Amino acid sequence: MATTNAPATQDKLVYDPQYILQVRDLKKYFPIKGGMMNRVVGNVKAVDGVTFNLKRGTTMGLVGESGCGKTTTGRTILRLYDTKTAGDVLFNGKEVYDLSHEELRHMRTEMQIIFQDPFSSLSPRLPIGEIIGEAVREHNLVPKAEFDDYVDEVMDQCGLQPFQKERYPHEFSGGQRQRICIARALALNPEFVVCDEPVSALDVSIQAQIINLLNELQEKRDLTYLFISHDLSVVEHISDTVGVMYLGNLVEYGAKRDIFNNPLHPYTEALFSAIPIPDPDAKMNRIVLEGSIPSPANPPEGCKFHTRCSKCMEICKHEAPCQREIEPGHFVVCHLYD
Ligand code: SF4
C-alpha cells in the first residue's frame, strides 16, 4: 500500500510527461478580516490539500456537495487567483504560479474554462461572432485574412451556424448559449479545459447534447477536461477518472469504474448510495449523512469528515489521514486503510 500524499514533502515535483496536469497538496485559503485594525483573524480553507495527476486526452470528474471547494480548485489550477496558499500545480511540466506575465498570457490560450451559467458569462452587448473571436484576435492566433473563416469553422464544430454571427446572446436558447461559451473557449485551441458545472443550468434533454458535443470535441482535438459537477450520472457518463472532494480535501480518486463500483471512503459511499438504480425491483441502500457540512473557516481537527462518519475511530478525531494508493491508481484518504 503506497502513501502518496505530499504534505511533508518539500522537494520539487518531478514532471511526468504522461500527465498534462500534476497537482500536489494544493491549498487556497481566503483570509477573514476583523477587529478594530481589520487584521486577519482566520481563514476560509476553501482548498486544503488536493493531490492528483491528470493524463492527457482524458476527463477527470470532480464531485462533492456544494461548497466543498470544487470550483475554487479549478480556478486555483487556472491561476484565476493571484496567489495560491501552498502546493504545486504543474501544467505541461511548468509551475503555473512561477510563470512570467508573458508566459502566463500564452498559457491562457492553452488552459480555458467553461462556466456554469451561459446567461451571465456572455456580454449582452457583443454579437456572438465578436464574443467567439475576441480573444483569437487579441492573441493573434490566426492571420487577419483567415479570421472570419476560422470563427465560422469553430462555430460549425460547436453546432452553431456561421450566419448567426451577427446575432446577440439574448437571441439564443440556454443550450445554444452554452455552445457559444464552448466555442469561445475552444477558439483559442486550448489543450486543457475546466468545465465548471457546464450543464447544470440546462434542461435535461439539452444537457445530453452538450455532453455529447464535449465528447466529440475531445476526440477531435485531443482535449483534457477537468469536469466539475454535483451530478453523478453526468460525471459517470463523461469521466475517465473521478475525484471526490469534502471540505477542501480530495478524499478519494481513481478510475471511474473503481470509484463507482468500489467506493472506499465512507463519504464516497454515502454520496454514491444516493444514485438512483434504474431497476424497480432493486433495493437502494441509501446512506443518509447526519448533520451538515462544518464551516471551512473552522473545520474539525483530524479527519474533517469525522463529525459525520459512522465509522469514525478515536484516531480520526486527532490525526488527519494521508492519501494512500489502495490499488493501482485508486487513492483514498482515510484511517480505515492505514
Ligand atoms: Fe471516517 Fe475516520 Fe475514515 Fe475519516 S478517517 S472517513 S472519520 S473512518
mmCIF file of C-alpha atoms in Angstrom, residues 182-293:
data_model
loop_
_atom_site.group_PDB
_atom_site.id
_atom_site.type_symbol
_atom_site.label_atom_id
_atom_site.label_comp_id
_atom_site.label_asym_id
_atom_site.label_seq_id
_atom_site.Cartn_x
_atom_site.Cartn_y
_atom_site.Cartn_z
ATOM 1 C CA ILE A 182 -17.739 26.304 -25.598
ATOM 2 C CA ALA A 183 -16.885 27.874 -28.991
ATOM 3 C CA ARG A 184 -15.330 30.887 -27.234
ATOM 4 C CA ALA A 185 -13.144 28.587 -25.122
ATOM 5 C CA LEU A 186 -12.157 26.304 -27.997
ATOM 6 C CA ALA A 187 -11.418 29.134 -30.438
ATOM 7 C CA LEU A 188 -8.133 29.581 -28.573
ATOM 8 C CA ASN A 189 -7.249 25.978 -29.348
ATOM 9 C CA PRO A 190 -6.597 25.004 -25.730
ATOM 10 C CA GLU A 191 -5.188 21.691 -24.533
ATOM 11 C CA PHE A 192 -6.957 21.725 -21.183
ATOM 12 C CA VAL A 193 -10.438 22.940 -20.250
ATOM 13 C CA VAL A 194 -12.012 23.274 -16.820
ATOM 14 C CA CYS A 195 -15.740 22.654 -17.300
ATOM 15 C CA ASP A 196 -17.370 24.157 -14.206
ATOM 16 C CA GLU A 197 -20.876 22.679 -13.920
ATOM 17 C CA PRO A 198 -21.353 23.322 -17.669
ATOM 18 C CA VAL A 199 -24.760 21.653 -17.924
ATOM 19 C CA SER A 200 -26.391 22.180 -14.545
ATOM 20 C CA ALA A 201 -28.292 25.296 -15.676
ATOM 21 C CA LEU A 202 -29.729 23.479 -18.723
ATOM 22 C CA ASP A 203 -32.777 21.269 -19.359
ATOM 23 C CA VAL A 204 -32.059 17.537 -19.170
ATOM 24 C CA SER A 205 -32.577 16.999 -22.923
ATOM 25 C CA ILE A 206 -30.139 19.825 -23.719
ATOM 26 C CA GLN A 207 -27.630 18.521 -21.163
ATOM 27 C CA ALA A 208 -27.172 15.348 -23.231
ATOM 28 C CA GLN A 209 -26.483 17.391 -26.383
ATOM 29 C CA ILE A 210 -23.816 19.468 -24.645
ATOM 30 C CA ILE A 211 -22.169 16.409 -23.065
ATOM 31 C CA ASN A 212 -22.092 14.698 -26.462
ATOM 32 C CA LEU A 213 -20.602 17.836 -28.015
ATOM 33 C CA LEU A 214 -17.872 17.953 -25.356
ATOM 34 C CA ASN A 215 -17.119 14.272 -26.022
ATOM 35 C CA GLU A 216 -16.925 14.811 -29.792
ATOM 36 C CA LEU A 217 -14.671 17.833 -29.430
ATOM 37 C CA GLN A 218 -12.402 15.956 -27.050
ATOM 38 C CA GLU A 219 -11.957 13.204 -29.586
ATOM 39 C CA LYS A 220 -11.324 15.613 -32.475
ATOM 40 C CA ARG A 221 -8.938 17.897 -30.585
ATOM 41 C CA ASP A 222 -7.391 15.546 -28.001
ATOM 42 C CA LEU A 223 -8.645 17.790 -25.214
ATOM 43 C CA THR A 224 -8.216 17.168 -21.499
ATOM 44 C CA TYR A 225 -11.102 18.128 -19.212
ATOM 45 C CA LEU A 226 -11.487 18.729 -15.525
ATOM 46 C CA PHE A 227 -15.252 18.318 -15.273
ATOM 47 C CA ILE A 228 -16.724 19.818 -12.108
ATOM 48 C CA SER A 229 -20.233 18.676 -11.272
ATOM 49 C CA HIS A 230 -22.517 17.636 -8.440
ATOM 50 C CA ASP A 231 -24.483 15.421 -10.855
ATOM 51 C CA LEU A 232 -23.032 11.922 -10.520
ATOM 52 C CA SER A 233 -24.853 10.481 -13.540
ATOM 53 C CA VAL A 234 -23.345 13.164 -15.793
ATOM 54 C CA VAL A 235 -19.905 12.535 -14.279
ATOM 55 C CA GLU A 236 -20.296 8.799 -14.817
ATOM 56 C CA HIS A 237 -21.101 9.420 -18.469
ATOM 57 C CA ILE A 238 -18.220 11.733 -19.307
ATOM 58 C CA SER A 239 -15.310 10.882 -16.975
ATOM 59 C CA ASP A 240 -12.332 8.540 -17.176
ATOM 60 C CA THR A 241 -11.240 9.251 -13.624
ATOM 61 C CA VAL A 242 -13.193 10.683 -10.704
ATOM 62 C CA GLY A 243 -12.130 12.716 -7.667
ATOM 63 C CA VAL A 244 -14.357 13.199 -4.620
ATOM 64 C CA MET A 245 -13.996 16.352 -2.525
ATOM 65 C CA TYR A 246 -15.109 17.041 1.032
ATOM 66 C CA LEU A 247 -14.479 20.323 2.842
ATOM 67 C CA GLY A 248 -11.487 21.295 0.715
ATOM 68 C CA ASN A 249 -9.855 17.851 0.645
ATOM 69 C CA LEU A 250 -9.737 15.341 -2.178
ATOM 70 C CA VAL A 251 -10.777 12.288 -0.134
ATOM 71 C CA GLU A 252 -10.721 9.702 -2.927
ATOM 72 C CA TYR A 253 -9.795 9.494 -6.566
ATOM 73 C CA GLY A 254 -9.198 6.863 -9.183
ATOM 74 C CA ALA A 255 -10.530 5.270 -12.378
ATOM 75 C CA LYS A 256 -14.265 5.826 -12.851
ATOM 76 C CA ARG A 257 -15.115 2.115 -12.606
ATOM 77 C CA ASP A 258 -13.174 1.773 -9.325
ATOM 78 C CA ILE A 259 -14.854 4.792 -7.741
ATOM 79 C CA PHE A 260 -18.360 3.851 -8.895
ATOM 80 C CA ASN A 261 -18.081 0.073 -8.323
ATOM 81 C CA ASN A 262 -15.862 0.049 -5.260
ATOM 82 C CA PRO A 263 -16.062 3.333 -3.331
ATOM 83 C CA LEU A 264 -13.749 3.095 -0.311
ATOM 84 C CA HIS A 265 -14.090 6.350 1.592
ATOM 85 C CA PRO A 266 -17.181 6.500 3.846
ATOM 86 C CA TYR A 267 -18.095 9.873 2.315
ATOM 87 C CA THR A 268 -17.867 8.495 -1.248
ATOM 88 C CA GLU A 269 -20.002 5.514 -0.179
ATOM 89 C CA ALA A 270 -22.682 7.839 1.187
ATOM 90 C CA LEU A 271 -22.576 10.163 -1.821
ATOM 91 C CA PHE A 272 -22.826 7.328 -4.345
ATOM 92 C CA SER A 273 -25.511 5.445 -2.405
ATOM 93 C CA ALA A 274 -27.911 8.221 -3.443
ATOM 94 C CA ILE A 275 -27.621 7.402 -7.174
ATOM 95 C CA PRO A 276 -30.997 6.020 -8.332
ATOM 96 C CA ILE A 277 -30.899 2.421 -9.640
ATOM 97 C CA PRO A 278 -32.818 2.001 -12.952
ATOM 98 C CA ASP A 279 -34.449 -1.237 -11.762
ATOM 99 C CA PRO A 280 -37.818 -1.069 -9.938
ATOM 100 C CA ASP A 281 -37.093 -4.353 -8.085
ATOM 101 C CA ALA A 282 -33.640 -3.344 -6.853
ATOM 102 C CA LYS A 283 -33.415 -2.141 -3.264
ATOM 103 C CA MET A 284 -31.497 1.066 -2.655
ATOM 104 C CA ASN A 285 -29.244 1.021 0.381
ATOM 105 C CA ARG A 286 -29.036 4.734 0.794
ATOM 106 C CA ILE A 287 -26.643 6.004 3.454
ATOM 107 C CA VAL A 288 -28.012 9.210 4.921
ATOM 108 C CA LEU A 289 -25.350 11.521 6.330
ATOM 109 C CA GLU A 290 -26.217 13.058 9.680
ATOM 110 C CA GLY A 291 -25.566 16.742 10.339
ATOM 111 C CA SER A 292 -24.426 19.434 7.982
ATOM 112 C CA ILE A 293 -21.021 20.232 6.492
#
